[in-house]
Structure formats: structure tokens, C-alpha cells
Amino acid sequence: MCGIVGYVGPRPALEVVVDGLRRLEYRGYDSAGVAVIDPVGGLRTAKKAGRIENLDKELAHQTITGTTGMGHTRWATHGAPTDRNAHPHVSGDGRVAVVHNGIIENFRELRRELEAQGTEFRSETDSEAVAHLVAAQLRGGAASLADAVRAVCRRLAGSFTLVVLDRDDPDVVVAARRNSPLVLGVGDGEMFLGSDVAAFIEFTREAVELGQDQVVELRRGGYTVTDFDGAPAHGRAYHVGWDLSAAEKGGYDYFMLKEIDEQPGAVADTLRGHLVDGHIVLDEQRVDVQELREIDKVFVVACGSSFHAGLIGKQAIEHWTRVPVEVELASEFRYRDPVLDRQTLVVAISQSGETADTLEALRYARDQRARVLAICNTNGAQIPRESDAVLYTHAGPEIGVASTKAFLAQVAAVELVGLAIAQARGTKYGDEIGREFDALAAVPDKIAEVLADLDPVRAVAREIAASKAVLFLGRHVGYPVALEGALKLKELAYMHAEGFPAGELKHGPIALIEDGLPVVVIMPSPTARSVLHQKVGSNIAEIKARGARTIVVAEAGDVAAREHADHLIEVPATPTLASPLVATVPLQVLAAEIAQARGYDIDKPRNLAKSVTVE
Ligand code: M6R
């Protein structure tokens, strides 16, 4: 949540910073602002509520020069999304500017202390206190801006990425991080900062991930990292494996539409290299095979779409390994005293690798001595860094707030984990594991088939775009697909949408059915689990009899589905455990089409941000 950009070098800082903010806008779009140290005008700031276009308009009336600067795009926590609460925040003496991502948990006591000393606050944010505190340190004789920031960081509780400028030291940018992300970009005679590498990928692919509780001082010629006490420290340097084109729309109207089309590649790339000589291999494996053999319970912890990927994973892991799996929302897990020990494997799924609830859940699990395996799409993010083992998804950067390609890649990855456990425990023979892997590996072509024939989905979308609500039904792996379809519709089209297990209908939800209500049903394969196929067929008949307009997602050639469907969306036949990878795709498109028909921005739905770094 919140995007941060920083720059020091020979270029006009304003341009670099505003371009970086545009690439990070997916992290929050309640307001945007910049600060530049102008050789003529001193510390110059501009900030505006709303999207970056509003800031652009504000900047159009100003001439700001200078080659040291920073910017911020906000997802509001403390204080409404107004101009006043937008970042940067400046100290009362006009010397120090600060941008902040995260929450300063002890800001009330800090604010009281500063107000008692006569400081006037101009915003309702927690962040403003940091600007005043750093300025006070400098006035009190701190040897450098970095020293002042370190002293303030030692007093802060909570999570924060901070970037700080000092008007009186124009060639330096100082940043600090605890829990919230921050990456440096190392250029030739210039240095960049970003909440993620998209902020500076246009200029350099050499990145350094700043570690927990570290402060960095950037100058044109290089950077110095220390801990909060000033002891020398190191970030983790890496080369970014993708380039600017991956972070651009490439001719699409929205990132989400591009990302939907990239799904065959995302699944193929996630599976690639994980079956070697008939053996499943994961990435960084610090849980040894003996430990995998001894686990007697798996917990999957995640939020949102990643949680739905976990629900699909449960079906696969239990089926292949016979180890019981519980799937929990990370925000619930850590507050309810779950039963964990050394023989528990916790699988933490997160696209961003930053989600605060998932991070805290895995920390809790490690405190209980459980082993933690992360499934993550972001190289070097905090969640994989703090886990015992990592399996990276290779979906590439996902910029649309609604998860699409990352979700499919997570499903593929969690199933790989299931196969790895089955292999370690010997619950599947090598050739069986090979066949299951092949079923997954065949999926990208099937997704491509779905993407090549979306007209029926678009036609339904147009017909139901004005509906007040849509229900989604599924059973077995179809149930999490229904949940995911409903989540996409809620977050993009702001429609009331609910996913239910189809078998649960008669225990209450069927009361919602009224004439013309659209109900999307995920039909199980007629071949693999014909009992469930028949049961879902009966469920459709029951709702149709009560006036529902049925939209059925079914395998091509499923005659029974055709009989029950007012609208039929056919997908290629796929083995049950791999089928969510195919059946989810039309639901993503349905939500995107309905949202566009209703006139909404599908990349930046209201009230949301891509990475939820606060609890
Ligand atoms: O980065 P994460 O996978 O941890 O994010 C989890 C959820 O915030 C995320 O999946 C969210 O639900 C998406 N907006 C869904 O489209």
C-alpha cells in the first residue's frame, strides 16, 4: 500500500519521480505528491488528492528544477484522502520532507510530545510526525541526515518505509525500512528508490533489496547501508529478470486485459524446470525431504485470491498425500491460537510477498516451530525472505489490482507443492507424479483455447451488466473457482456477488433466487466425478425452476450442461485437479467486461490497493 519513489542523479528529478509514480499507482491512488530540492527555490513540494492526473494539473502551473527528489502515491490509512493529508509532509521549519508507506503505531504519543513542544501539525496523518522529528534531530546537532533518520527510526513502532530529503543537503536522499518494501536501483552515476522495481525499470535492472530495519544513504556515486544503530549492513543485490515492456500496457486498454492474455505463459513458466528426470524439484528448499516425510498437517495461509488458490491446493494435496490440509485466511489464523508444531508445514501464498496479514501469520507459525514454505511472485520480498523454503511463481509483474495471471500461477505452484510432498512421502509412484505434472503442463494450451473464443462470455456480460447481484456456485474444486469469480465481480464491477458450494443451496442461499437473477455455475467434468456432475445438474434444475438465469461453465460437449444452461460457456476438458486453471478464465473476463460496461477503471478499483501492507 502506497508507492514510493526516490531519485538522485543528473536527470531532472521531477520527471523521473512522476514517471515512477505512474508505474506504482496500482499501490494506491487516493493522492499523489512530489518533493524536489530546487537549486533556486529550495525544497519544493506539490501534492493533490486523487489520481496522478490531478498532480499533473497542479504541476503544469509550476517550474520545478533540481536533480534530487522523491514522490508518493497514497492509499489512505490515517486521515482522509485530501490535499492536506497527501504526502510529502514537511517540517515546520521547511527543511525536511518525508514520504511514508506503512503505519506508525505510536504516532499519537509522538504527536502529543511534539505538540507539547509547540509543533503545529498541518495534517491528520501519522507520517507528519516523522518530518518534525527528523528536523528536530538536525536542529539538535545530528551529524548527517542519515544519523537523524536512524535516531528517529529507533523511536518508531509499526511498519514503515520512509524517504527523507533535507533542503540543506541537496545531493543526498535517505531512506529507511521496517516491514514495508523498498528497493534501490543502481544506475551509472545515479541512484533510484522504489516500493518495487517497476518505479525505475526504465533506467536500470540492477536492484538491491533493502533488508529489515536498515537505513540507506544515496548519493549520485553510490549508496551506504546501515542498521538503525549505524552499524554497516548490506542489502541483497540482484538483476531484474524482466524489462520495461512487462510493466507497460503494450497496446491494451488495461493492464488486467494484458495480464489475462499472459496466463498461458504464466502457468507454463511457473511449471518450467520443476520436473527434472521424473523428480519434482522446488526452488530454495530449506525444508529437507525427511522433514517433508514427517509432516502430519499442512496449513495454507493467505488472503483474497491467494486464499482461493489455497482452497484448490487443499483438494490436490490431500488427494495426493493423504495429509490433512487446513486453509485459513491469514488475518484469522494468527489471532485464534491454531495448533501447530514442528511437524506442521505452513504454506504462505502471496503474489506480492508483502501482505501484512500473511507475513504476520508466517512469523507466528515460525514462532511455534512450524516449517514455512512461501509461494510468491515477487523476487526477494519479505514473505519469501522469512520463510524456510520458497517456490516462486513466474507470472511476471502483475499491475492490475485484480489478481489474474498470478492467481493461476499460484494454483499451479501449490499443486507442485502437493506433488513434492507426495514424492517425499511415497504416496504416489514416480510415473503417477509424472502424469499429474503432465496434466498441469497441458493447461497453458487449454487456457489459450479459452482466450481465443471469448465471444459467448462477452455476450453474457452485456446481458447481465445491469443486474443488481450475481451468484456463483461450484462443488469440490469448482467451489473456490466460484469464490474467485464472485471476488472478481465484487472488486471490479462493485456488484453484490457471492460464491456458494452448490450443495449448500437448500440450506439457505436458495432463498436469494428470484426471477432473472444471474447464477453462474461451475459444472464438474461429466467423466471424472460423474456423481458430482449429476448433483450439480440437479442444483441447476432447482434454481432454474425458481426463475434464475443460469450461466453454466462446462466442458465442451457436456450435453447435460447444455440442457440446463440459459447461457453456456464451454471450456476444454481438463482433469479435475487442473480444471480450475481453465474454468477461472471466463469468470475473470466476465467481471472485466461487466465492469467496463458499467464504466469503471478495471485496473484501479475504488478503495483498493494492490499490496495490502497494513493489517
Ligand atoms: O499479494 P497477495 O497475494 O498476498 O494479495 C492477497 C490479496 O490482497 C489479493 O489476492 C486480492 O484479493 C486481489 N485484489 C484479488 O483480485
XYZ file of C-alpha atoms and ligand atoms in Angstrom:
631
model
C 0.000 0.000 0.000
C 1.340 3.395 -1.022
C 4.027 3.692 -3.660
C 7.304 5.462 -3.016
C 9.896 6.761 -5.487
C 13.247 8.479 -4.895
C 15.998 9.776 -7.169
C 19.422 11.403 -7.054
C 21.498 11.860 -10.215
C 21.952 14.113 -13.217
C 18.404 13.948 -14.651
C 15.545 16.328 -13.863
C 14.215 14.606 -10.738
C 10.600 15.685 -11.225
C 10.233 13.715 -14.477
C 11.882 10.587 -13.091
C 9.752 10.695 -9.950
C 6.406 11.363 -11.642
C 7.060 8.599 -14.221
C 7.938 6.237 -11.373
C 4.746 7.158 -9.538
C 2.686 6.357 -12.631
C 4.124 2.833 -12.583
C 3.425 2.452 -8.876
C -0.058 3.932 -8.912
C -1.514 0.422 -8.562
C -0.287 0.524 -4.942
C -2.685 3.312 -4.009
C -4.433 6.166 -5.768
C -6.001 8.326 -3.062
C -3.469 11.121 -3.630
C -0.058 11.771 -5.153
C 2.749 14.164 -4.359
C 6.384 15.041 -5.017
C 9.252 16.906 -3.374
C 12.335 18.160 -5.228
C 15.312 20.113 -3.941
C 15.372 23.000 -6.382
C 18.685 24.915 -6.610
C 16.712 28.154 -6.911
C 13.567 27.622 -4.860
C 14.830 25.287 -2.136
C 12.606 22.415 -1.064
C 9.631 22.409 -3.453
C 6.587 20.217 -2.980
C 3.349 19.637 -4.861
C 0.564 17.279 -3.814
C -3.011 16.626 -4.744
C -5.844 14.333 -3.681
C -6.973 11.824 -6.299
C -5.038 10.255 -9.120
C -1.766 11.344 -10.664
C -3.615 13.300 -13.364
C -4.612 15.778 -10.625
C -0.975 16.170 -9.616
C -0.051 16.641 -13.291
C -2.518 19.534 -13.496
C -1.056 21.081 -10.349
C 2.497 20.746 -11.720
C 1.515 22.274 -15.050
C 1.459 25.702 -13.324
C 4.903 25.329 -11.749
C 8.525 25.248 -12.807
C 10.462 22.905 -10.565
C 14.063 22.121 -11.368
C 16.543 20.015 -9.399
C 18.041 16.579 -9.616
C 17.211 15.182 -6.177
C 13.614 14.266 -5.475
C 11.013 11.832 -4.253
C 7.318 11.058 -4.655
C 4.428 9.197 -3.124
C 1.131 7.704 -4.233
C -1.158 7.101 -1.285
C -3.645 4.557 -0.002
C -5.109 6.385 2.969
C -4.827 4.923 6.471
C -4.667 7.859 8.929
C -6.566 10.863 7.652
C -8.974 11.235 4.742
C -7.683 11.338 1.161
C -7.349 15.139 0.969
C -4.696 17.517 -0.385
C -3.591 18.272 3.169
C -3.071 14.628 4.078
C -1.259 13.831 0.826
C 2.499 13.201 1.104
C 5.185 14.622 1.222
C 4.937 16.131 4.690
C 7.294 18.972 5.533
C 8.714 20.003 8.922
C 7.581 23.319 10.410
C 10.939 24.953 9.574
C 10.551 23.918 5.913
C 13.834 21.995 5.951
C 12.809 18.322 5.897
C 10.347 16.472 3.656
C 9.163 12.911 4.271
C 7.131 10.323 2.378
C 5.966 7.235 4.223
C 4.398 3.856 3.467
C 3.023 1.910 6.441
C 1.616 2.809 9.833
C 3.461 4.474 12.719
C 1.700 2.772 15.595
C 2.990 5.104 18.328
C 2.245 8.285 16.392
C -0.313 9.565 18.921
C 2.229 9.713 21.713
C 4.844 11.191 19.350
C 2.350 13.792 18.201
C 1.405 14.692 21.788
C 5.078 15.089 22.650
C 5.754 17.306 19.613
C 2.647 19.421 20.214
C 3.697 19.925 23.829
C 6.943 21.369 22.449
C 4.997 23.779 20.254
C 4.970 21.916 16.929
C 1.921 22.641 14.793
C 0.579 19.754 12.743
C -0.888 20.519 9.352
C -2.355 17.096 8.568
C -4.121 14.241 10.324
C -1.522 11.702 9.232
C 0.799 9.579 11.344
C 3.574 10.356 8.832
C 3.886 14.075 9.509
C 5.368 13.370 12.950
C 8.429 11.856 11.243
C 9.202 15.096 9.362
C 9.084 17.080 12.616
C 11.185 14.524 14.486
C 13.902 14.407 11.816
C 14.049 18.214 11.690
C 14.382 18.304 15.483
C 17.280 15.840 15.297
C 19.034 18.037 12.717
C 18.470 21.159 14.798
C 19.779 19.257 17.805
C 23.101 18.612 16.055
C 22.741 15.253 14.283
C 25.898 14.778 12.208
C 24.014 13.984 8.996
C 20.540 13.396 7.600
C 21.195 9.637 7.817
C 22.086 9.981 11.511
C 18.915 11.967 12.149
C 16.770 9.358 10.353
C 18.398 6.497 12.276
C 17.704 8.244 15.585
C 14.045 8.727 14.630
C 13.645 5.146 13.372
C 14.771 3.872 16.754
C 11.749 5.636 18.257
C 9.139 4.432 15.758
C 6.838 1.455 16.270
C 4.901 -0.154 13.424
C 5.735 -0.609 9.788
C 7.359 1.982 7.617
C 9.258 2.758 4.510
C 10.472 6.341 4.762
C 12.223 8.525 2.231
C 13.589 11.800 3.554
C 15.070 14.927 1.920
C 16.997 17.720 3.650
C 16.870 21.117 1.923
C 20.322 21.923 3.340
C 21.966 18.766 1.964
C 20.692 18.741 -1.631
C 22.734 15.834 -3.036
C 21.526 13.138 -0.698
C 18.398 11.020 -0.253
C 17.968 8.901 2.869
C 15.509 6.016 3.185
C 14.628 3.502 5.879
C 12.543 0.386 6.031
C 10.819 -1.860 8.511
C 8.252 -4.372 7.205
C 7.200 -2.300 4.190
C 9.150 -2.884 0.961
C 11.926 -0.747 -0.549
C 14.267 -1.481 -3.439
C 17.238 0.567 -4.694
C 18.029 0.866 -8.370
C 21.729 1.235 -9.084
C 22.450 3.291 -12.189
C 25.604 4.765 -13.664
C 26.136 7.955 -11.667
C 22.538 7.925 -10.439
C 20.527 6.091 -7.805
C 16.847 5.273 -7.595
C 14.409 4.109 -4.927
C 11.065 2.404 -5.387
C 8.490 0.373 -3.495
C 9.134 -2.037 -6.313
C 11.468 -2.149 -9.289
C 8.747 -1.006 -11.718
C 9.471 2.527 -10.432
C 12.881 2.602 -12.124
C 12.969 -0.352 -14.550
C 13.190 2.120 -17.451
C 16.643 3.212 -16.227
C 18.275 0.201 -14.604
C 17.722 -3.504 -13.960
C 20.349 -3.677 -11.194
C 18.477 -3.721 -7.911
C 19.245 -4.008 -4.212
C 16.549 -5.189 -1.820
C 16.923 -3.290 1.429
C 16.725 -5.552 4.493
C 14.593 -5.256 7.587
C 15.464 -2.315 9.872
C 18.013 -0.802 7.511
C 18.756 2.787 6.516
C 20.309 3.721 3.185
C 22.016 6.952 2.195
C 22.036 7.565 -1.567
C 24.351 9.869 -3.457
C 24.976 10.020 -7.215
C 28.072 7.854 -6.944
C 26.691 5.099 -4.706
C 24.977 4.133 -1.515
C 25.717 3.188 2.096
C 23.538 0.806 4.106
C 23.494 0.597 7.901
C 21.179 -0.769 10.553
C 19.177 1.609 12.747
C 22.174 1.935 15.105
C 24.582 2.912 12.327
C 26.430 -0.411 12.071
C 27.361 -1.302 8.454
C 24.826 -3.595 6.772
C 24.093 -4.979 3.311
C 21.061 -5.228 1.094
C 20.586 -8.126 -1.329
C 21.718 -7.240 -4.872
C 20.010 -8.887 -7.871
C 19.398 -8.427 -11.571
C 15.737 -7.902 -12.525
C 14.687 -10.631 -14.949
C 12.096 -8.565 -16.838
C 12.176 -5.251 -18.634
C 10.102 -2.139 -19.202
C 7.720 -3.808 -21.676
C 6.441 -6.135 -18.924
C 5.461 -3.102 -16.858
C 3.632 -1.373 -19.732
C 0.216 -1.937 -21.242
C 1.614 -2.905 -24.644
C -1.384 -1.703 -26.663
C -4.066 -2.928 -24.239
C -6.531 -0.506 -22.667
C -5.887 -2.008 -19.254
C -3.115 -3.987 -17.588
C -5.689 -6.515 -16.442
C -6.630 -7.392 -20.021
C -2.959 -7.867 -20.909
C -2.434 -9.979 -17.810
C -5.425 -12.205 -18.639
C -3.870 -12.849 -22.051
C -0.494 -13.617 -20.464
C -1.914 -16.515 -18.458
C -0.776 -19.405 -20.649
C 2.816 -18.127 -20.288
C 2.437 -17.517 -16.536
C 1.380 -21.113 -15.885
C 3.970 -22.602 -18.272
C 6.786 -20.506 -16.763
C 5.763 -21.444 -13.234
C 5.886 -25.153 -14.045
C 9.070 -24.957 -16.128
C 12.100 -26.688 -14.644
C 10.238 -28.295 -11.766
C 10.157 -31.818 -13.169
C 13.741 -32.998 -13.609
C 14.393 -36.637 -14.545
C 10.942 -37.556 -13.284
C 11.511 -35.753 -9.980
C 9.680 -32.686 -8.661
C 12.154 -30.012 -7.528
C 11.180 -26.803 -5.752
C 13.244 -23.561 -5.633
C 15.056 -22.575 -2.459
C 14.490 -25.703 -0.399
C 15.456 -25.370 3.199
C 12.947 -27.975 4.390
C 14.644 -31.304 3.867
C 12.968 -34.396 2.481
C 12.976 -36.082 5.876
C 11.028 -33.151 7.338
C 8.511 -33.313 4.476
C 8.111 -37.024 5.225
C 7.367 -36.309 8.851
C 4.784 -33.554 8.479
C 1.388 -34.572 9.772
C -0.577 -31.434 8.915
C -0.493 -28.632 6.358
C -1.900 -25.159 6.908
C -2.268 -22.848 3.935
C -2.421 -19.179 4.970
C -3.244 -16.403 2.511
C -5.664 -13.581 1.708
C -8.082 -12.833 -1.136
C -7.397 -14.644 -4.396
C -4.326 -16.288 -2.889
C -6.629 -17.848 -0.287
C -8.767 -19.253 -3.112
C -5.634 -20.748 -4.688
C -5.025 -22.400 -1.308
C -8.529 -23.902 -1.279
C -7.804 -25.518 -4.644
C -4.416 -26.675 -3.345
C -6.096 -28.386 -0.374
C -8.008 -30.704 -2.703
C -4.838 -31.654 -4.569
C -2.539 -32.017 -1.548
C -4.979 -34.151 0.447
C -5.776 -36.310 -2.575
C -2.132 -36.958 -3.437
C -0.570 -37.135 0.034
C -3.351 -38.068 2.495
C -2.006 -35.345 4.804
C -4.827 -33.183 6.234
C -4.788 -29.598 4.982
C -6.449 -26.583 6.591
C -6.754 -23.391 4.567
C -7.094 -20.195 6.578
C -7.397 -16.518 5.949
C -4.132 -15.150 7.304
C -5.981 -12.415 9.191
C -7.905 -15.039 11.183
C -5.145 -17.597 11.629
C -2.764 -15.637 13.802
C -5.375 -14.409 16.239
C -7.006 -17.720 17.106
C -4.323 -19.921 18.668
C -4.068 -22.591 15.928
C -2.485 -25.932 16.801
C 0.995 -26.042 15.212
C 4.270 -27.771 15.927
C 7.456 -28.959 14.229
C 5.521 -31.463 12.143
C 3.276 -28.786 10.633
C 4.052 -27.350 7.219
C 2.633 -23.870 6.680
C 2.293 -22.798 3.058
C 2.086 -18.986 2.819
C 0.744 -17.848 -0.564
C 1.206 -14.240 -1.653
C 1.612 -12.626 -5.056
C 3.263 -9.518 -3.635
C 5.134 -11.186 -0.797
C 4.258 -8.115 1.288
C 0.740 -8.758 2.586
C 0.884 -7.810 6.268
C -1.560 -10.459 7.488
C 0.228 -13.266 5.652
C 3.615 -12.057 6.860
C 2.443 -11.960 10.471
C 0.812 -15.385 10.105
C 4.071 -16.927 8.920
C 6.009 -15.234 11.731
C 3.538 -16.692 14.196
C 3.918 -20.138 12.602
C 7.712 -19.974 12.817
C 7.490 -18.960 16.472
C 5.527 -22.182 17.005
C 8.403 -24.073 15.306
C 6.368 -24.959 12.205
C 8.176 -25.068 8.847
C 7.058 -22.379 6.391
C 7.099 -22.632 2.613
C 6.248 -19.460 0.672
C 4.656 -19.306 -2.767
C 5.410 -15.849 -4.078
C 5.553 -13.881 -7.329
C 7.985 -11.183 -6.172
C 11.661 -11.918 -6.006
C 13.195 -11.261 -2.609
C 10.031 -9.891 -0.966
C 9.662 -10.103 2.799
C 7.468 -13.240 2.880
C 9.938 -15.465 0.960
C 12.837 -13.927 2.871
C 11.359 -15.009 6.178
C 10.274 -18.488 5.051
C 12.169 -21.797 5.288
C 11.543 -22.633 1.643
C 10.286 -20.769 -1.412
C 8.556 -21.669 -4.621
C 8.416 -18.677 -6.939
C 5.570 -18.234 -9.394
C 6.766 -16.792 -12.687
C 3.782 -14.718 -13.708
C 5.867 -11.556 -14.240
C 4.778 -8.237 -12.767
C 1.036 -8.080 -12.098
C -0.102 -4.473 -12.107
C -3.895 -4.702 -12.372
C -5.240 -4.661 -8.822
C -7.405 -7.719 -9.511
C -5.260 -10.828 -9.495
C -5.478 -12.933 -12.674
C -2.253 -14.437 -14.006
C -0.700 -14.524 -10.533
C -3.717 -16.471 -9.238
C -3.406 -19.138 -11.941
C 0.340 -19.361 -11.316
C -0.355 -19.830 -7.578
C -2.721 -22.702 -8.319
C -0.037 -24.384 -10.439
C 2.557 -23.773 -7.698
C 0.504 -25.085 -4.790
C -0.204 -28.229 -6.800
C 3.550 -28.585 -7.378
C 3.988 -28.447 -3.608
C 1.417 -31.247 -3.312
C 3.376 -33.364 -5.786
C 6.643 -32.639 -3.929
C 5.093 -33.821 -0.644
C 3.639 -36.925 -2.344
C 7.077 -37.702 -3.747
C 8.800 -37.268 -0.364
C 6.239 -39.422 1.436
C 5.958 -42.018 -1.322
C 2.174 -41.704 -1.550
C 2.424 -41.567 -5.354
C 4.695 -43.537 -7.641
C 7.090 -41.608 -9.843
C 5.078 -42.320 -13.003
C 1.877 -41.121 -11.329
C 3.586 -37.893 -10.325
C 4.803 -37.520 -13.897
C 1.243 -37.951 -15.211
C -0.167 -35.360 -12.779
C 2.590 -32.936 -13.780
C 1.816 -33.538 -17.459
C -1.861 -32.746 -16.822
C -0.782 -29.383 -15.417
C 1.692 -28.830 -18.246
C -1.109 -29.318 -20.805
C -3.142 -26.485 -19.285
C -1.500 -23.443 -20.974
C -2.758 -24.617 -24.400
C -6.253 -25.032 -22.976
C -6.210 -21.542 -21.475
C -5.162 -20.254 -24.898
C -8.196 -22.036 -26.406
C -10.492 -20.311 -23.915
C -8.909 -16.940 -24.685
C -9.403 -17.493 -28.404
C -13.176 -17.802 -28.058
C -14.481 -15.228 -25.592
C -17.498 -14.025 -27.595
C -20.024 -16.062 -25.570
C -18.608 -14.608 -22.338
C -18.780 -11.059 -23.662
C -22.366 -11.609 -24.837
C -23.457 -12.770 -21.361
C -21.592 -9.880 -19.758
C -23.541 -7.368 -21.848
C -26.833 -9.032 -20.897
C -26.261 -9.106 -17.156
C -24.255 -5.887 -16.737
C -27.239 -4.056 -15.240
C -28.130 -6.790 -12.721
C -28.052 -5.940 -9.029
C -26.408 -9.197 -7.960
C -24.847 -12.375 -9.309
C -24.421 -15.706 -7.520
C -21.674 -18.242 -8.257
C -21.997 -21.952 -7.477
C -19.492 -24.786 -7.560
C -18.539 -28.017 -5.812
C -15.167 -29.571 -4.948
C -12.535 -27.537 -6.870
C -15.415 -25.682 -8.534
C -16.282 -24.032 -5.205
C -13.068 -21.966 -4.909
C -13.464 -21.109 -8.597
C -16.946 -19.777 -7.740
C -15.476 -17.749 -4.860
C -12.822 -16.323 -7.159
C -15.430 -15.426 -9.823
C -17.515 -13.630 -7.188
C -14.486 -11.762 -5.789
C -13.521 -10.541 -9.271
C -17.031 -9.238 -9.869
C -17.227 -7.503 -6.471
C -13.889 -5.769 -6.731
C -14.167 -4.700 -10.377
C -17.867 -4.103 -11.014
C -18.946 -3.166 -7.440
C -21.808 -5.661 -7.739
C -23.076 -7.829 -4.961
C -21.669 -11.255 -5.790
C -21.417 -14.376 -3.628
C -19.900 -17.771 -4.178
C -21.578 -20.787 -2.582
C -20.953 -24.529 -2.539
C -23.805 -25.742 -4.764
C -24.735 -28.442 -2.245
C -25.338 -25.816 0.414
C -28.035 -24.011 -1.602
C -31.001 -25.680 0.010
C -29.701 -24.771 3.456
C -30.419 -21.096 2.929
C -28.957 -19.369 -0.132
C -31.700 -20.660 -2.437
C -33.962 -18.077 -0.794
C -31.996 -15.452 -2.734
C -33.118 -16.822 -6.085
C -35.686 -14.662 -7.817
C -36.841 -14.187 -11.346
C -33.980 -13.315 -13.686
C -31.179 -13.447 -11.054
C -27.973 -14.425 -12.891
C -26.345 -17.519 -11.372
C -23.002 -18.721 -12.691
C -22.455 -22.438 -12.174
C -19.132 -24.266 -12.497
C -20.049 -27.714 -13.800
C -17.742 -30.591 -12.829
C -16.446 -32.814 -15.605
C -19.052 -35.359 -16.754
C -16.351 -38.025 -16.854
C -14.097 -37.674 -13.808
C -16.630 -37.291 -10.999
C -19.914 -38.137 -12.594
C -21.690 -38.245 -9.221
C -20.867 -34.602 -8.628
C -21.749 -33.800 -12.231
C -25.241 -35.201 -11.673
C -25.618 -33.423 -8.346
C -24.680 -30.042 -9.785
C -27.046 -30.755 -12.697
C -29.867 -31.166 -10.149
C -28.807 -27.959 -8.356
C -29.096 -26.069 -11.637
C -32.531 -27.539 -12.293
C -33.631 -26.386 -8.813
C -32.591 -22.773 -9.302
C -33.872 -22.665 -12.866
C -37.264 -23.809 -11.634
C -37.250 -20.760 -9.337
C -36.534 -18.300 -12.141
C -32.714 -18.000 -12.084
C -30.949 -17.125 -15.312
C -28.287 -19.840 -15.464
C -24.828 -19.268 -16.895
C -23.037 -22.601 -16.946
C -19.285 -23.064 -17.391
C -18.875 -26.649 -18.599
C -16.623 -28.908 -20.617
C -17.174 -28.761 -24.351
C -19.661 -31.473 -25.326
C -21.338 -31.721 -21.906
C -24.888 -32.441 -23.078
C -26.486 -32.203 -19.633
C -24.961 -28.773 -19.088
C -26.412 -27.560 -22.385
C -29.836 -28.732 -21.260
C -29.677 -26.695 -18.024
C -27.993 -23.563 -19.295
C -29.610 -20.309 -20.379
C -26.068 -19.348 -21.385
C -23.373 -21.958 -21.933
C -19.666 -21.158 -21.707
C -17.678 -24.125 -22.969
C -14.096 -24.841 -21.872
C -11.760 -27.675 -22.946
C -11.932 -30.963 -20.999
C -9.294 -30.947 -18.239
C -8.556 -33.414 -15.395
C -10.392 -32.326 -12.245
C -7.456 -31.036 -10.172
C -6.138 -28.948 -13.068
C -9.586 -27.755 -14.169
C -9.696 -24.532 -12.041
C -6.816 -23.228 -14.161
C -9.152 -23.297 -17.148
C -12.586 -22.619 -15.610
C -11.465 -19.425 -13.831
C -10.500 -17.647 -17.049
C -14.016 -16.936 -18.403
C -15.023 -15.625 -14.964
C -12.164 -13.112 -14.995
C -13.255 -11.939 -18.429
C -16.914 -11.805 -17.357
C -16.038 -9.499 -14.439
C -13.771 -7.286 -16.548
C -16.429 -6.941 -19.283
C -19.233 -6.131 -16.842
C -17.068 -3.572 -15.037
C -16.162 -1.875 -18.319
C -19.801 -1.893 -19.424
C -20.600 -0.106 -16.142
C -17.875 2.450 -16.883
C -15.272 1.501 -14.261
C -11.478 1.514 -14.339
C -10.659 -2.181 -14.045
C -7.007 -1.613 -13.156
C -7.741 0.615 -10.197
C -10.994 -0.347 -8.494
C -12.235 2.047 -5.836
C -10.936 1.751 -2.259
C -8.410 -0.940 -3.148
C -4.635 -1.191 -3.496
C -2.595 -3.994 -4.972
C -0.447 -4.761 -1.932
C -2.110 -4.717 1.449
C 0.805 -3.885 3.715
C -1.262 -2.860 6.727
C -3.471 -5.109 8.835
O -0.194 -10.161 -2.695
P -1.131 -11.169 -2.114
O -1.302 -12.377 -2.963
O -0.767 -11.538 -0.690
O -2.537 -10.428 -2.042
C -3.653 -11.042 -1.482
C -4.928 -10.298 -1.814
O -4.841 -8.979 -1.347
C -5.219 -10.278 -3.314
O -5.287 -11.565 -3.843
C -6.553 -9.547 -3.569
O -7.606 -10.264 -3.032
C -6.765 -9.309 -5.074
N -7.138 -7.939 -5.280
C -7.822 -10.162 -5.657
O -8.025 -9.896 -7.004
